[in-house]
């Protein structure tokens, strides 16, 4: 995604602490309280401009959603959608995925969405990919016993890498679609990027992977 | 593959017992003796006309190969290639994959090749797919501790199904290629079907899956 510098972004984010939670560490293990509804928590890592998470939140009022986005200049677009919709079951974090376990207690999250993550194609950047084993270890910790990861991407190499990395970590594939928009899936919510990319006729890859059984120790 | 009826096929097969082993049950656990070389055993299930297995055998004299094919009318083409090449490290079986454990002892096989298996697209035929869990259980038994399955197919739905089925059984993906002929893989040996199909510009899917760790019991 092209990043436009928006020097005012941080101030705007700070002005809406009810939507972009300023101190997520203090909410660790207590997100259900914050939302005021004891319902499953789904986290999107790399929320971008927020189309996916706000549409999902409208469709699934029985789920609490948290969108995490590193770049303030991008997150403000998600914030605008949230202000406009007034949705009570979405919160945003301006944060880095590597700090996930500081924000969420073990087993607190039911589902993680990885949508069109940066593929970091160079081998020397492997550790930055959101399906690198160190990230999977974080997801493993915060995911519930039967929690899962839903991943979408247009990047063939990243998808190949992710299938192998998930499998080698111990995640079990529950579903794979190698051409999502031709798969007959009717409840797919598209991201901004997905709309643009799939309009060119290119493939979208998708998988669902279930968390490894908690090791008894 | 189109099957031409060849009423003479069975007689021809019977005339070459040194190539098409007539009583594979009696060789169970003793294939290394039969080949006369103590080297890994690789089994292709659904050998078809035999291009893959004979080329692989030429390239890998340090491996013993067995090709299994149900249809005599197809197997005779593989037999012809074997007669012509005189390869000592390939044997053929005119047999059904469901009887694998009658032919091979537990752990006797190092690698299984599934090349362009019949996708059996109808849900009610799922049990016939060579990556259905009951077949995976047979492979699990005959494969060695570190044994693996190498699968190629042009059928997207069958590949999606196979990735999930392998993963759910406990196999771990070591490698996935979603467009094999664009992947830079240099040592790929093509089957007859693969040559014809890829010439049309269509994708070939491929994966390698490693056997689940032997359960200690």
Short mmCIF file of C-alpha atoms in Angstrom, two decimals:
data_model
loop_
_atom_site.label_atom_id
_atom_site.label_comp_id
_atom_site.label_asym_id
_atom_site.label_seq_id
_atom_site.Cartn_x
_atom_site.Cartn_y
_atom_site.Cartn_z
CA UNK A 1 0.00 0.00 0.00
CA UNK A 2 1.23 3.49 -0.82
CA UNK A 3 1.74 5.51 2.31
CA UNK A 4 0.86 9.19 2.19
CA UNK A 5 2.41 11.07 5.03
CA UNK A 6 -0.29 12.56 7.23
CA UNK A 7 1.41 14.57 9.98
CA UNK A 8 -1.95 15.13 11.67
CA UNK A 9 -2.73 11.41 11.88
CA UNK A 10 -1.33 10.84 15.34
CA UNK A 11 -3.27 13.78 16.79
CA UNK A 12 -6.50 12.58 15.26
CA UNK A 13 -5.94 9.06 16.60
CA UNK A 14 -5.26 10.50 20.09
CA UNK A 15 -8.54 12.42 19.90
CA UNK A 16 -10.58 9.20 19.65
CA UNK A 17 -9.40 6.98 22.54
CA UNK A 18 -12.81 5.25 22.58
CA UNK A 19 -12.00 3.82 19.10
CA UNK A 20 -8.20 3.61 19.02
CA UNK A 21 -7.25 2.23 22.41
CA UNK A 22 -4.22 4.21 23.63
CA UNK A 23 -3.01 1.80 26.33
CA UNK A 24 -3.83 -1.74 25.15
CA UNK A 25 -1.41 -3.33 27.64
CA UNK A 26 -3.78 -2.34 30.45
CA UNK A 27 -6.65 -4.19 28.72
CA UNK A 28 -4.78 -7.48 28.51
CA UNK A 29 -7.08 -10.32 29.60
CA UNK A 30 -9.94 -7.84 30.03
CA UNK A 31 -11.10 -7.07 26.47
CA UNK A 32 -14.48 -8.65 27.04
CA UNK A 33 -15.06 -6.19 29.89
CA UNK A 34 -14.08 -3.26 27.67
CA UNK A 35 -16.50 -4.31 24.95
CA UNK A 36 -19.17 -4.97 27.53
CA UNK A 37 -20.24 -8.13 25.74
CA UNK A 38 -18.92 -11.57 26.52
CA UNK A 39 -18.50 -12.73 22.96
CA UNK A 40 -15.62 -14.08 20.86
CA UNK A 41 -12.71 -11.78 20.07
CA UNK A 42 -11.37 -11.67 16.51
CA UNK A 43 -8.16 -9.79 15.73
CA UNK A 44 -7.07 -8.53 12.31
CA UNK A 45 -3.34 -7.95 12.03
CA UNK A 46 -2.62 -5.26 9.47
CA UNK A 47 -6.05 -3.67 9.32
CA UNK A 48 -5.06 -1.07 6.72
CA UNK A 49 -7.88 1.29 5.83
CA UNK A 50 -10.40 -0.78 7.76
CA UNK A 51 -12.92 -1.85 5.13
CA UNK A 52 -12.70 -5.52 6.08
CA UNK A 53 -13.01 -5.13 9.81
CA UNK A 54 -15.86 -2.60 9.75
CA UNK A 55 -17.88 -4.67 7.26
CA UNK A 56 -17.23 -7.82 9.26
CA UNK A 57 -18.32 -6.05 12.45
CA UNK A 58 -21.61 -5.03 10.82
CA UNK A 59 -22.23 -8.56 9.61
CA UNK A 60 -21.25 -10.17 12.93
CA UNK A 61 -22.56 -8.17 15.89
CA UNK A 62 -22.00 -11.30 18.01
CA UNK A 63 -18.23 -10.95 17.64
CA UNK A 64 -15.84 -8.34 19.08
CA UNK A 65 -13.23 -7.16 16.60
CA UNK A 66 -9.85 -5.55 17.12
CA UNK A 67 -7.86 -4.20 14.19
CA UNK A 68 -4.13 -3.68 14.59
CA UNK A 69 -2.30 -1.34 12.26
CA UNK A 70 1.25 -0.04 12.51
CA UNK A 71 0.97 3.05 10.34
CA UNK A 72 -1.01 6.03 11.72
CA UNK A 73 -1.44 7.48 8.21
CA UNK A 74 -3.33 4.32 7.22
CA UNK A 75 -5.12 3.75 10.50
CA UNK A 76 -6.87 7.14 10.31
CA UNK A 77 -8.88 5.85 7.33
CA UNK A 78 -10.05 2.92 9.44
CA UNK A 79 -10.82 5.36 12.25
CA UNK A 80 -12.95 7.48 9.88
CA UNK A 81 -15.01 4.41 8.98
CA UNK A 82 -15.48 3.64 12.64
CA UNK A 83 -16.54 7.19 13.52
CA UNK A 84 -19.01 7.17 10.66
CA UNK A 85 -20.50 3.78 11.48
CA UNK A 86 -20.46 4.17 15.25
CA UNK A 87 -19.90 0.44 15.59
CA UNK A 88 -19.57 -0.65 19.23
CA UNK A 89 -17.93 -4.01 18.49
CA UNK A 90 -14.73 -2.73 16.84
CA UNK A 91 -11.63 -1.27 18.46
CA UNK A 92 -8.38 -0.30 16.77
CA UNK A 93 -4.79 -0.47 17.98
CA UNK A 94 -1.97 1.60 16.57
CA UNK A 95 0.62 -1.04 17.34
CA UNK A 96 3.12 -3.59 16.14
CA UNK A 97 2.19 -7.27 15.75
CA UNK A 98 5.38 -8.32 17.53
CA UNK A 99 3.84 -6.98 20.77
CA UNK A 100 0.69 -9.11 20.53
CA UNK A 101 1.30 -11.00 23.75
CA UNK A 102 1.54 -7.70 25.64
CA UNK A 103 -2.01 -6.87 24.51
CA UNK A 104 -3.71 -10.25 24.76
CA UNK A 105 -3.67 -12.91 27.46
CA UNK A 106 -3.05 -16.56 26.63
CA UNK A 107 -6.12 -17.97 24.89
CA UNK A 108 -7.97 -14.65 24.81
CA UNK A 109 -8.40 -14.50 21.02
CA UNK A 110 -10.70 -16.79 19.03
CA UNK A 111 -9.56 -15.92 15.53
CA UNK A 112 -6.76 -14.05 13.80
CA UNK A 113 -7.18 -12.54 10.34
CA UNK A 114 -4.16 -12.01 8.14
CA UNK A 115 -5.32 -10.15 5.05
CA UNK A 116 -2.88 -9.32 2.26
CA UNK A 117 0.07 -9.13 4.60
CA UNK A 118 3.31 -7.70 3.26
CA UNK A 119 4.94 -10.70 1.53
CA UNK A 120 8.52 -9.55 2.23
CA UNK A 121 9.73 -11.55 -0.77
CA UNK A 122 13.44 -11.38 -0.04
CA UNK A 123 14.75 -14.37 1.90
CA UNK A 124 16.70 -12.09 4.24
CA UNK A 125 13.39 -10.48 5.26
CA UNK A 126 11.73 -13.84 6.07
CA UNK A 127 11.52 -12.96 9.77
CA UNK A 128 9.29 -10.00 8.98
CA UNK A 129 6.61 -12.13 7.30
CA UNK A 130 3.53 -12.43 9.50
CA UNK A 131 3.56 -16.20 9.00
CA UNK A 132 7.18 -16.62 10.10
CA UNK A 133 7.43 -19.12 12.93
CA UNK A 134 8.13 -16.48 15.60
CA UNK A 135 4.85 -14.76 14.76
CA UNK A 136 3.04 -18.11 14.70
CA UNK A 137 4.36 -18.69 18.23
CA UNK A 138 2.69 -15.43 19.32
CA UNK A 139 -0.60 -16.42 17.67
CA UNK A 140 -0.34 -19.85 19.29
CA UNK A 141 -0.13 -18.19 22.70
CA UNK A 142 -3.01 -15.72 22.37
CA UNK A 143 -5.36 -18.05 20.48
CA UNK A 144 -7.98 -20.08 22.32
CA UNK A 145 -7.90 -23.89 22.41
CA UNK A 146 -9.95 -24.17 19.20
CA UNK A 147 -8.80 -20.85 17.76
CA UNK A 148 -7.81 -20.41 14.14
CA UNK A 149 -6.14 -18.18 11.58
CA UNK A 150 -7.90 -17.01 8.42
CA UNK A 151 -5.42 -15.86 5.80
CA UNK A 152 -5.96 -14.22 2.42
CA UNK A 153 -3.35 -13.04 -0.05
CA UNK A 154 -2.82 -12.42 -3.73
CA UNK A 155 0.87 -13.26 -3.43
CA UNK A 156 1.54 -16.80 -4.62
CA UNK A 157 4.98 -17.12 -3.01
CA UNK A 158 3.76 -15.78 0.30
CA UNK A 159 0.87 -18.24 0.23
CA UNK A 160 3.17 -21.19 -0.54
CA UNK A 161 5.45 -20.05 2.27
CA UNK A 162 2.58 -19.62 4.70
CA UNK A 163 1.07 -23.07 4.05
CA UNK A 164 4.42 -24.69 4.79
CA UNK A 165 5.23 -22.48 7.77
CA UNK A 166 1.80 -23.03 9.36
CA UNK A 167 2.02 -26.77 8.80
CA UNK A 168 5.56 -27.05 10.16
CA UNK A 169 4.62 -25.10 13.27
CA UNK A 170 1.78 -27.53 13.93
CA UNK A 171 -1.26 -25.64 12.68
CA UNK A 172 -3.72 -27.90 10.85
CA UNK A 173 -5.31 -26.75 7.59
CA UNK A 174 -9.09 -26.76 7.78
CA UNK A 175 -9.68 -25.19 4.38
CA UNK A 176 -7.70 -24.05 1.33
CA UNK A 177 -8.98 -22.03 -1.63
CA UNK A 178 -6.60 -21.47 -4.51
CA UNK A 179 -8.92 -19.12 -6.38
CA UNK A 180 -11.24 -17.64 -3.81
CA UNK A 181 -13.40 -15.56 -6.08
CA UNK A 182 -14.13 -18.61 -8.26
CA UNK A 183 -14.74 -20.86 -5.28
CA UNK A 184 -18.41 -20.12 -4.73
CA UNK A 185 -17.73 -18.68 -1.27
CA UNK A 186 -20.66 -16.33 -0.67
CA UNK A 187 -19.79 -14.64 2.62
CA UNK A 188 -16.38 -13.29 1.65
CA UNK A 189 -15.81 -9.69 2.77
CA UNK A 190 -13.23 -7.99 0.56
CA UNK A 191 -10.48 -5.65 1.68
CA UNK A 192 -9.69 -2.47 -0.29
CA UNK A 193 -6.67 -4.16 -1.78
CA UNK A 194 -8.59 -7.31 -2.64
CA UNK A 195 -11.21 -5.35 -4.58
CA UNK A 196 -8.63 -3.57 -6.64
CA UNK A 197 -6.50 -6.60 -7.26
CA UNK A 198 -9.24 -9.09 -8.05
CA UNK A 199 -10.83 -6.62 -10.48
CA UNK A 200 -7.77 -7.25 -12.64
CA UNK A 201 -8.76 -10.92 -12.79
CA UNK A 202 -5.98 -12.15 -10.56
CA UNK A 203 -6.29 -14.98 -8.08
CA UNK A 204 -6.91 -14.60 -4.39
CA UNK A 205 -5.57 -17.41 -2.18
CA UNK A 206 -7.14 -18.25 1.16
CA UNK A 207 -6.72 -20.75 3.96
CA UNK A 208 -8.00 -21.51 7.43
CA UNK A 209 -5.58 -23.07 9.89
CA UNK A 210 -6.50 -24.41 13.32
CA UNK A 211 -4.25 -23.91 16.32
CA UNK A 212 -2.11 -26.86 17.40
CA UNK A 213 -3.49 -28.73 20.43
CA UNK A 214 -2.19 -27.16 23.64
CA UNK A 215 0.78 -29.22 24.77
CA UNK A 216 0.12 -30.70 28.18
CA UNK A 217 3.11 -30.04 30.39
CA UNK B 1 -6.60 -41.07 -19.31
CA UNK B 2 -8.46 -42.76 -22.13
CA UNK B 3 -8.38 -46.50 -21.79
CA UNK B 4 -8.03 -48.54 -24.94
CA UNK B 5 -9.00 -52.13 -24.39
CA UNK B 6 -6.03 -54.38 -25.05
CA UNK B 7 -7.18 -57.97 -24.59
CA UNK B 8 -3.59 -59.21 -24.97
CA UNK B 9 -2.29 -56.95 -22.16
CA UNK B 10 -2.62 -59.52 -19.38
CA UNK B 11 -0.77 -62.17 -21.37
CA UNK B 12 2.07 -59.80 -22.15
CA UNK B 13 2.35 -58.78 -18.51
CA UNK B 14 2.43 -62.44 -17.47
CA UNK B 15 5.27 -63.04 -19.95
CA UNK B 16 7.58 -60.61 -18.11
CA UNK B 17 7.52 -61.65 -14.44
CA UNK B 18 11.00 -60.14 -13.98
CA UNK B 19 9.47 -56.68 -14.60
CA UNK B 20 5.85 -57.01 -13.48
CA UNK B 21 6.04 -58.94 -10.24
CA UNK B 22 3.22 -61.51 -10.27
CA UNK B 23 3.12 -62.31 -6.55
CA UNK B 24 4.04 -59.09 -4.69
CA UNK B 25 2.62 -60.40 -1.39
CA UNK B 26 5.51 -62.87 -1.21
CA UNK B 27 8.02 -60.00 -1.49
CA UNK B 28 6.59 -58.06 1.45
CA UNK B 29 9.45 -56.85 3.65
CA UNK B 30 11.98 -58.31 1.18
CA UNK B 31 12.02 -55.87 -1.73
CA UNK B 32 15.61 -54.86 -1.08
CA UNK B 33 16.62 -58.53 -1.54
CA UNK B 34 14.71 -58.74 -4.81
CA UNK B 35 16.42 -55.63 -6.20
CA UNK B 36 19.78 -56.87 -4.93
CA UNK B 37 20.70 -53.39 -3.74
CA UNK B 38 20.09 -52.08 -0.27
CA UNK B 39 18.88 -48.63 -1.26
CA UNK B 40 15.72 -46.58 -0.64
CA UNK B 41 12.45 -47.78 -2.10
CA UNK B 42 10.18 -45.25 -3.85
CA UNK B 43 6.67 -46.24 -4.91
CA UNK B 44 4.55 -44.49 -7.52
CA UNK B 45 0.84 -45.14 -7.15
CA UNK B 46 -0.89 -44.90 -10.52
CA UNK B 47 2.13 -45.30 -12.76
CA UNK B 48 0.17 -44.99 -15.97
CA UNK B 49 2.30 -45.37 -19.08
CA UNK B 50 5.48 -45.26 -17.04
CA UNK B 51 7.34 -42.20 -18.37
CA UNK B 52 7.86 -40.72 -14.90
CA UNK B 53 9.11 -43.83 -13.17
CA UNK B 54 11.47 -44.95 -15.94
CA UNK B 55 13.01 -41.47 -16.28
CA UNK B 56 13.34 -41.18 -12.51
CA UNK B 57 15.00 -44.61 -12.39
CA UNK B 58 17.57 -43.53 -14.99
CA UNK B 59 18.30 -40.32 -13.07
CA UNK B 60 18.46 -42.04 -9.69
CA UNK B 61 20.26 -45.40 -9.92
CA UNK B 62 20.70 -45.21 -6.13
CA UNK B 63 16.95 -45.66 -5.61
CA UNK B 64 14.72 -48.69 -6.19
CA UNK B 65 11.40 -47.84 -7.82
CA UNK B 66 8.11 -49.69 -7.87
CA UNK B 67 5.24 -48.50 -10.04
CA UNK B 68 1.72 -49.65 -9.24
CA UNK B 69 -0.96 -49.52 -11.88
CA UNK B 70 -4.45 -51.00 -11.80
CA UNK B 71 -5.16 -51.16 -15.53
CA UNK B 72 -3.30 -53.80 -17.59
CA UNK B 73 -4.01 -51.88 -20.82
CA UNK B 74 -2.06 -48.93 -19.44
CA UNK B 75 0.61 -50.88 -17.61
CA UNK B 76 1.78 -52.58 -20.82
CA UNK B 77 3.06 -49.18 -22.03
CA UNK B 78 5.14 -48.88 -18.87
CA UNK B 79 6.30 -52.46 -19.40
CA UNK B 80 7.41 -51.62 -22.94
CA UNK B 81 9.55 -48.75 -21.62
CA UNK B 82 11.08 -51.08 -19.06
CA UNK B 83 11.86 -53.80 -21.62
CA UNK B 84 13.46 -51.22 -23.89
CA UNK B 85 15.53 -49.57 -21.17
CA UNK B 86 16.50 -52.76 -19.36
CA UNK B 87 16.51 -50.80 -16.07
CA UNK B 88 17.31 -53.02 -13.08
CA UNK B 89 15.99 -50.60 -10.45
CA UNK B 90 12.31 -50.54 -11.52
CA UNK B 91 9.62 -53.10 -10.93
CA UNK B 92 5.93 -52.85 -11.77
CA UNK B 93 2.86 -54.19 -10.00
CA UNK B 94 -0.50 -54.72 -11.65
CA UNK B 95 -2.41 -54.04 -8.46
CA UNK B 96 -4.79 -51.89 -6.50
CA UNK B 97 -3.52 -49.19 -4.10
CA UNK B 98 -5.93 -50.38 -1.42
CA UNK B 99 -3.78 -53.50 -1.04
CA UNK B 100 -0.54 -51.59 -0.36
CA UNK B 101 -0.03 -53.02 3.12
CA UNK B 102 -0.17 -56.54 1.67
CA UNK B 103 2.80 -55.69 -0.56
CA UNK B 104 4.93 -53.58 1.77
CA UNK B 105 5.97 -54.06 5.38
CA UNK B 106 5.63 -51.26 7.92
CA UNK B 107 8.28 -48.63 7.22
CA UNK B 108 9.60 -50.36 4.08
CA UNK B 109 8.96 -47.44 1.70
CA UNK B 110 10.91 -44.17 1.73
CA UNK B 111 8.76 -42.14 -0.62
CA UNK B 112 5.38 -42.33 -2.32
CA UNK B 113 4.65 -40.51 -5.56
CA UNK B 114 1.10 -39.52 -6.41
CA UNK B 115 1.12 -38.09 -9.93
CA UNK B 116 -2.05 -36.74 -11.48
CA UNK B 117 -4.28 -39.09 -9.54
CA UNK B 118 -7.91 -39.35 -10.54
CA UNK B 119 -9.55 -36.38 -8.73
CA UNK B 120 -12.92 -38.13 -8.28
CA UNK B 121 -14.62 -34.72 -8.09
CA UNK B 122 -17.99 -35.91 -6.82
CA UNK B 123 -18.32 -35.75 -3.04
CA UNK B 124 -19.85 -39.24 -2.97
CA UNK B 125 -16.62 -40.57 -4.51
CA UNK B 126 -14.37 -38.92 -1.91
CA UNK B 127 -13.30 -42.31 -0.53
CA UNK B 128 -11.77 -43.20 -3.89
CA UNK B 129 -9.38 -40.23 -3.91
CA UNK B 130 -5.82 -41.35 -3.26
CA UNK B 131 -5.47 -38.64 -0.59
CA UNK B 132 -8.59 -39.73 1.33
CA UNK B 133 -7.72 -40.44 4.95
CA UNK B 134 -8.03 -44.22 4.59
CA UNK B 135 -5.34 -44.18 1.89
CA UNK B 136 -3.19 -41.84 3.99
CA UNK B 137 -3.42 -44.40 6.79
CA UNK B 138 -1.99 -47.03 4.42
CA UNK B 139 0.85 -44.71 3.38
CA UNK B 140 1.49 -43.90 7.03
CA UNK B 141 2.00 -47.61 7.73
CA UNK B 142 4.32 -48.46 4.87
CA UNK B 143 6.38 -45.25 4.98
CA UNK B 144 9.64 -45.08 6.91
CA UNK B 145 10.10 -42.80 9.92
CA UNK B 146 11.22 -39.87 7.78
CA UNK B 147 9.29 -40.95 4.67
CA UNK B 148 7.31 -38.54 2.54
CA UNK B 149 4.73 -38.14 -0.20
CA UNK B 150 5.40 -36.15 -3.36
CA UNK B 151 2.18 -35.15 -5.08
CA UNK B 152 1.57 -33.45 -8.43
CA UNK B 153 -1.74 -32.61 -10.04
CA UNK B 154 -3.32 -30.19 -12.47
CA UNK B 155 -6.66 -30.40 -10.65
CA UNK B 156 -7.15 -27.39 -8.38
CA UNK B 157 -9.97 -28.90 -6.32
CA UNK B 158 -8.07 -32.14 -5.80
CA UNK B 159 -5.01 -30.19 -4.69
CA UNK B 160 -7.02 -28.09 -2.23
CA UNK B 161 -8.59 -31.28 -0.90
CA UNK B 162 -5.25 -33.06 -0.64
CA UNK B 163 -3.53 -30.24 1.29
CA UNK B 164 -6.31 -30.27 3.86
CA UNK B 165 -6.58 -34.05 4.05
CA UNK B 166 -2.80 -34.50 4.46
CA UNK B 167 -2.67 -31.80 7.12
CA UNK B 168 -5.64 -33.17 9.04
CA UNK B 169 -4.17 -36.65 9.05
CA UNK B 170 -0.96 -35.30 10.56
CA UNK B 171 1.36 -35.07 7.56
CA UNK B 172 3.51 -31.93 7.62
CA UNK B 173 3.99 -29.88 4.44
CA UNK B 174 7.65 -29.51 3.53
CA UNK B 175 7.09 -27.76 0.23
CA UNK B 176 4.22 -26.34 -1.85
CA UNK B 177 4.38 -25.11 -5.45
CA UNK B 178 1.26 -23.52 -6.88
CA UNK B 179 2.67 -23.18 -10.40
CA UNK B 180 5.38 -25.79 -10.70
CA UNK B 181 6.56 -24.99 -14.20
CA UNK B 182 7.09 -21.34 -13.25
CA UNK B 183 8.75 -22.19 -9.95
CA UNK B 184 12.31 -22.59 -11.19
CA UNK B 185 12.39 -26.27 -10.18
CA UNK B 186 15.02 -27.77 -12.47
CA UNK B 187 14.87 -31.48 -11.70
CA UNK B 188 11.18 -32.04 -12.36
CA UNK B 189 10.47 -35.17 -14.38
CA UNK B 190 7.19 -34.85 -16.25
CA UNK B 191 4.56 -37.52 -16.72
CA UNK B 192 2.89 -38.04 -20.10
CA UNK B 193 -0.18 -36.26 -18.83
CA UNK B 194 1.81 -33.38 -17.36
CA UNK B 195 3.55 -32.73 -20.70
CA UNK B 196 0.28 -32.57 -22.58
CA UNK B 197 -1.51 -30.48 -19.99
CA UNK B 198 1.22 -27.96 -19.24
CA UNK B 199 1.76 -27.39 -22.97
CA UNK B 200 -1.67 -25.75 -22.87
CA UNK B 201 -0.29 -23.24 -20.38
CA UNK B 202 -2.19 -24.62 -17.40
CA UNK B 203 -0.83 -24.75 -13.87
CA UNK B 204 0.68 -27.79 -12.23
CA UNK B 205 0.38 -27.97 -8.44
CA UNK B 206 2.89 -29.85 -6.32
CA UNK B 207 3.57 -30.55 -2.68
CA UNK B 208 5.82 -32.62 -0.46
CA UNK B 209 4.39 -33.90 2.81
CA UNK B 210 6.35 -35.62 5.54
CA UNK B 211 4.95 -38.57 7.46
CA UNK B 212 3.60 -37.89 10.97
CA UNK B 213 6.00 -38.90 13.76
CA UNK B 214 5.41 -42.56 14.70
CA UNK B 215 3.17 -42.64 17.73
CA UNK B 216 4.92 -44.31 20.61
CA UNK B 217 2.57 -46.86 22.14
#
